[in-house]
Amino acid sequence: AIAGGMQAYGQYKEGAATNKYYKGVAAMQEEQGRIEYARGEKQSELIQDSAKWQGKKQKTEAAQVASSQRVAMAANGIDLSSVTSQDIASSTMTKANMDEFAIRYNADVNSWNTMEDAKYKRWALNVQANQSRATGKNALSAGKTASFNTILSTAASMATTGLLNGGGGGSTNH
């Protein structure tokens, strides 16, 4: 009887310990999800900051090209107020604006992809955390069930032993 009781207690404690373990795993998975999301936010921010810097650099370079073009046209005797001169300047600025737009667009796409990846990783880790919690609950339930079965089996064995020994399961005092 004592052995059965100890076995039942051990089964329950094993289920409880496994449940506690999986709760800890779930907490780590959730924390990793939060870290992945924060990393994605920071990376997205850095992508945008880099694009701003590249955009400023591109504007400066475009202004330098436009200035060089004006100097070259003036040095070659081209009237800076002529249609050709203005067409060249307009074309240069249009291309510069398109380059700046491409930088901004690429940054926005990369930033969006980074955040979507971070969201997915957080979601996947939260799903794993929920699965870990369910595994822990199942282990606890299995421990309780095994413990209860052991108690019933021990009680049945004690009753059977009592009946076979002629005790009838009752008191031996007469």
mmCIF file of C-alpha atoms in Angstrom:
data_model
loop_
_atom_site.group_PDB
_atom_site.id
_atom_site.type_symbol
_atom_site.label_atom_id
_atom_site.label_comp_id
_atom_site.label_asym_id
_atom_site.label_seq_id
_atom_site.Cartn_x
_atom_site.Cartn_y
_atom_site.Cartn_z
ATOM 1 C CA ALA A 1 0.000 0.000 0.000
ATOM 2 C CA ILE A 2 2.806 2.385 0.855
ATOM 3 C CA ALA A 3 4.594 1.549 -2.410
ATOM 4 C CA GLY A 4 1.409 2.255 -4.360
ATOM 5 C CA GLY A 5 0.966 5.572 -2.573
ATOM 6 C CA MET A 6 4.565 6.565 -3.260
ATOM 7 C CA GLN A 7 4.249 5.561 -6.904
ATOM 8 C CA ALA A 8 1.049 7.608 -7.261
ATOM 9 C CA TYR A 9 2.713 10.603 -5.633
ATOM 10 C CA GLY A 10 5.731 10.250 -7.946
ATOM 11 C CA GLN A 11 3.512 10.103 -11.027
ATOM 12 C CA TYR A 12 1.664 13.232 -9.975
ATOM 13 C CA LYS A 13 4.899 15.113 -9.208
ATOM 14 C CA GLU A 14 6.410 14.043 -12.547
ATOM 15 C CA GLY A 15 3.388 15.431 -14.390
ATOM 16 C CA ALA A 16 3.545 18.651 -12.366
ATOM 17 C CA ALA A 17 7.298 19.038 -13.004
ATOM 18 C CA THR A 18 6.849 18.460 -16.733
ATOM 19 C CA ASN A 19 4.046 21.025 -16.789
ATOM 20 C CA LYS A 20 6.282 23.542 -14.999
ATOM 21 C CA TYR A 21 9.091 22.844 -17.488
ATOM 22 C CA TYR A 22 6.839 23.464 -20.485
ATOM 23 C CA LYS A 23 5.468 26.647 -18.930
ATOM 24 C CA GLY A 24 9.080 27.850 -18.688
ATOM 25 C CA VAL A 25 9.706 26.874 -22.313
ATOM 26 C CA ALA A 26 6.571 28.783 -23.334
ATOM 27 C CA ALA A 27 7.722 31.877 -21.455
ATOM 28 C CA MET A 28 11.106 31.725 -23.217
ATOM 29 C CA GLN A 29 9.413 31.341 -26.597
ATOM 30 C CA GLU A 30 7.187 34.349 -25.939
ATOM 31 C CA GLU A 31 10.175 36.402 -24.842
ATOM 32 C CA GLN A 32 12.057 35.381 -27.986
ATOM 33 C CA GLY A 33 9.017 36.514 -29.992
ATOM 34 C CA ARG A 34 9.108 39.922 -28.298
ATOM 35 C CA ILE A 35 12.852 40.161 -28.978
ATOM 36 C CA GLU A 36 12.379 39.266 -32.653
ATOM 37 C CA TYR A 37 9.693 41.924 -33.019
ATOM 38 C CA ALA A 38 11.802 44.588 -31.293
ATOM 39 C CA ARG A 39 14.750 43.627 -33.498
ATOM 40 C CA GLY A 40 12.537 44.021 -36.560
ATOM 41 C CA GLU A 41 11.379 47.445 -35.426
ATOM 42 C CA LYS A 42 14.955 48.600 -34.853
ATOM 43 C CA GLN A 43 16.153 47.175 -38.151
ATOM 44 C CA SER A 44 13.251 48.855 -39.964
ATOM 45 C CA GLU A 45 14.148 52.148 -38.295
ATOM 46 C CA LEU A 46 17.784 51.762 -39.375
ATOM 47 C CA ILE A 47 16.698 51.046 -42.957
ATOM 48 C CA GLN A 48 14.673 54.274 -42.971
ATOM 49 C CA ASP A 49 17.526 56.270 -41.424
ATOM 50 C CA SER A 50 19.941 54.924 -44.017
ATOM 51 C CA ALA A 51 17.529 55.865 -46.805
ATOM 52 C CA LYS A 52 17.280 59.420 -45.449
ATOM 53 C CA TRP A 53 21.064 59.687 -45.450
ATOM 54 C CA GLN A 54 21.291 58.218 -48.963
ATOM 55 C CA GLY A 55 18.591 60.631 -50.146
ATOM 56 C CA LYS A 56 20.494 63.632 -48.773
ATOM 57 C CA LYS A 57 23.725 62.358 -50.316
ATOM 58 C CA GLN A 58 21.983 61.838 -53.644
ATOM 59 C CA LYS A 59 20.548 65.409 -53.572
ATOM 60 C CA THR A 60 23.996 66.827 -52.857
ATOM 61 C CA GLU A 61 25.511 64.820 -55.712
ATOM 62 C CA ALA A 62 22.717 65.892 -58.078
ATOM 63 C CA ALA A 63 23.282 69.544 -57.165
ATOM 64 C CA GLN A 64 27.001 69.104 -57.853
ATOM 65 C CA VAL A 65 26.272 67.520 -61.257
ATOM 66 C CA ALA A 66 23.883 70.349 -62.142
ATOM 67 C CA SER A 67 26.507 72.928 -61.130
ATOM 68 C CA SER A 68 29.188 71.149 -63.169
ATOM 69 C CA GLN A 69 26.862 71.071 -66.168
ATOM 70 C CA ARG A 70 26.197 74.819 -65.900
ATOM 71 C CA VAL A 71 29.914 75.547 -65.602
ATOM 72 C CA ALA A 72 30.698 73.326 -68.595
ATOM 73 C CA MET A 73 27.946 74.919 -70.715
ATOM 74 C CA ALA A 74 29.059 78.422 -69.765
ATOM 75 C CA ALA A 75 32.694 77.531 -70.523
ATOM 76 C CA ASN A 76 31.609 76.301 -73.965
ATOM 77 C CA GLY A 77 29.682 79.480 -74.641
ATOM 78 C CA ILE A 78 26.184 77.995 -74.279
ATOM 79 C CA ASP A 79 23.633 80.514 -73.036
ATOM 80 C CA LEU A 80 22.377 79.224 -69.654
ATOM 81 C CA SER A 81 18.946 80.704 -70.390
ATOM 82 C CA SER A 82 18.616 78.764 -73.663
ATOM 83 C CA VAL A 83 16.090 75.973 -74.120
ATOM 84 C CA THR A 84 18.860 73.386 -74.537
ATOM 85 C CA SER A 85 20.516 74.445 -71.308
ATOM 86 C CA GLN A 86 17.222 74.377 -69.444
ATOM 87 C CA ASP A 87 16.307 70.995 -70.970
ATOM 88 C CA ILE A 88 19.590 69.539 -69.734
ATOM 89 C CA ALA A 89 19.072 70.989 -66.256
ATOM 90 C CA SER A 90 15.465 69.767 -66.169
ATOM 91 C CA SER A 91 16.500 66.278 -67.284
ATOM 92 C CA THR A 92 19.219 66.156 -64.633
ATOM 93 C CA MET A 93 16.808 67.187 -61.871
ATOM 94 C CA THR A 94 14.144 64.713 -63.069
ATOM 95 C CA LYS A 95 16.660 61.872 -62.955
ATOM 96 C CA ALA A 96 17.821 63.020 -59.504
ATOM 97 C CA ASN A 97 14.225 63.064 -58.245
ATOM 98 C CA MET A 98 13.630 59.594 -59.693
ATOM 99 C CA ASP A 99 16.770 58.332 -57.964
ATOM 100 C CA GLU A 100 15.608 59.820 -54.682
ATOM 101 C CA PHE A 101 12.173 58.231 -55.158
ATOM 102 C CA ALA A 102 13.811 54.836 -55.862
ATOM 103 C CA ILE A 103 15.880 55.121 -52.675
ATOM 104 C CA ARG A 104 12.765 55.942 -50.628
ATOM 105 C CA TYR A 105 10.688 53.197 -52.300
ATOM 106 C CA ASN A 106 13.366 50.533 -51.768
ATOM 107 C CA ALA A 107 13.724 51.543 -48.129
ATOM 108 C CA ASP A 108 9.968 51.372 -47.618
ATOM 109 C CA VAL A 109 9.789 47.906 -49.200
ATOM 110 C CA ASN A 110 12.761 46.633 -47.170
ATOM 111 C CA SER A 111 11.339 48.147 -44.012
ATOM 112 C CA TRP A 112 7.930 46.560 -44.650
ATOM 113 C CA ASN A 113 9.523 43.156 -45.377
ATOM 114 C CA THR A 114 11.572 43.388 -42.202
ATOM 115 C CA MET A 115 8.516 44.149 -40.081
ATOM 116 C CA GLU A 116 6.457 41.389 -41.725
ATOM 117 C CA ASP A 117 9.273 38.929 -41.034
ATOM 118 C CA ALA A 118 9.444 40.089 -37.404
ATOM 119 C CA LYS A 119 5.661 39.775 -37.039
ATOM 120 C CA TYR A 120 5.738 36.262 -38.492
ATOM 121 C CA LYS A 121 8.565 35.188 -36.183
ATOM 122 C CA ARG A 122 6.703 36.574 -33.166
ATOM 123 C CA TRP A 123 3.506 34.808 -34.261
ATOM 124 C CA ALA A 124 5.326 31.499 -34.862
ATOM 125 C CA LEU A 125 7.031 31.668 -31.474
ATOM 126 C CA ASN A 126 3.702 32.439 -29.778
ATOM 127 C CA VAL A 127 2.177 29.402 -31.507
ATOM 128 C CA GLN A 128 5.076 27.299 -30.222
ATOM 129 C CA ALA A 129 4.543 28.754 -26.745
ATOM 130 C CA ASN A 130 0.865 27.762 -26.858
ATOM 131 C CA GLN A 131 1.857 24.266 -27.988
ATOM 132 C CA SER A 132 4.359 24.048 -25.135
ATOM 133 C CA ARG A 133 1.699 25.080 -22.631
ATOM 134 C CA ALA A 134 -0.686 22.463 -24.043
ATOM 135 C CA THR A 135 2.042 19.821 -23.802
ATOM 136 C CA GLY A 136 2.600 20.794 -20.173
ATOM 137 C CA LYS A 137 -1.117 20.593 -19.391
ATOM 138 C CA ASN A 138 -1.278 17.192 -21.068
ATOM 139 C CA ALA A 139 1.685 15.990 -18.986
ATOM 140 C CA LEU A 140 0.010 17.235 -15.799
ATOM 141 C CA SER A 141 -3.244 15.535 -16.762
ATOM 142 C CA ALA A 142 -1.399 12.307 -17.609
ATOM 143 C CA GLY A 143 0.382 12.460 -14.243
ATOM 144 C CA LYS A 144 -2.902 12.913 -12.398
ATOM 145 C CA THR A 145 -4.536 10.101 -14.367
ATOM 146 C CA ALA A 146 -1.617 7.717 -13.767
ATOM 147 C CA SER A 147 -1.607 8.655 -10.085
ATOM 148 C CA PHE A 148 -5.349 8.008 -9.780
ATOM 149 C CA ASN A 149 -5.032 4.693 -11.643
ATOM 150 C CA THR A 150 -2.226 3.617 -9.331
ATOM 151 C CA ILE A 151 -4.325 4.486 -6.279
ATOM 152 C CA LEU A 152 -7.274 2.512 -7.676
ATOM 153 C CA SER A 153 -5.048 -0.413 -8.613
ATOM 154 C CA THR A 154 -3.428 -0.421 -5.180
ATOM 155 C CA ALA A 155 -6.821 -0.262 -3.460
ATOM 156 C CA ALA A 156 -8.147 -3.077 -5.633
ATOM 157 C CA SER A 157 -5.056 -5.148 -4.944
ATOM 158 C CA MET A 158 -5.408 -4.567 -1.200
ATOM 159 C CA ALA A 159 -9.083 -5.542 -1.310
ATOM 160 C CA THR A 160 -8.347 -8.671 -3.346
ATOM 161 C CA THR A 161 -5.517 -9.649 -0.998
ATOM 162 C CA GLY A 162 -7.803 -9.146 1.972
ATOM 163 C CA LEU A 163 -10.529 -11.308 0.426
ATOM 164 C CA LEU A 164 -8.097 -14.073 -0.520
ATOM 165 C CA ASN A 165 -6.678 -14.169 2.985
ATOM 166 C CA GLY A 166 -10.184 -14.655 4.344
ATOM 167 C CA GLY A 167 -10.366 -11.284 5.933
ATOM 168 C CA GLY A 168 -13.279 -10.125 3.859
ATOM 169 C CA GLY A 169 -11.741 -6.750 3.846
ATOM 170 C CA GLY A 170 -13.233 -6.038 7.232
ATOM 171 C CA SER A 171 -11.924 -5.960 10.766
ATOM 172 C CA THR A 172 -10.308 -9.085 12.276
ATOM 173 C CA ASN A 173 -11.510 -8.284 15.818
ATOM 174 C CA HIS A 174 -14.157 -10.743 17.155
#
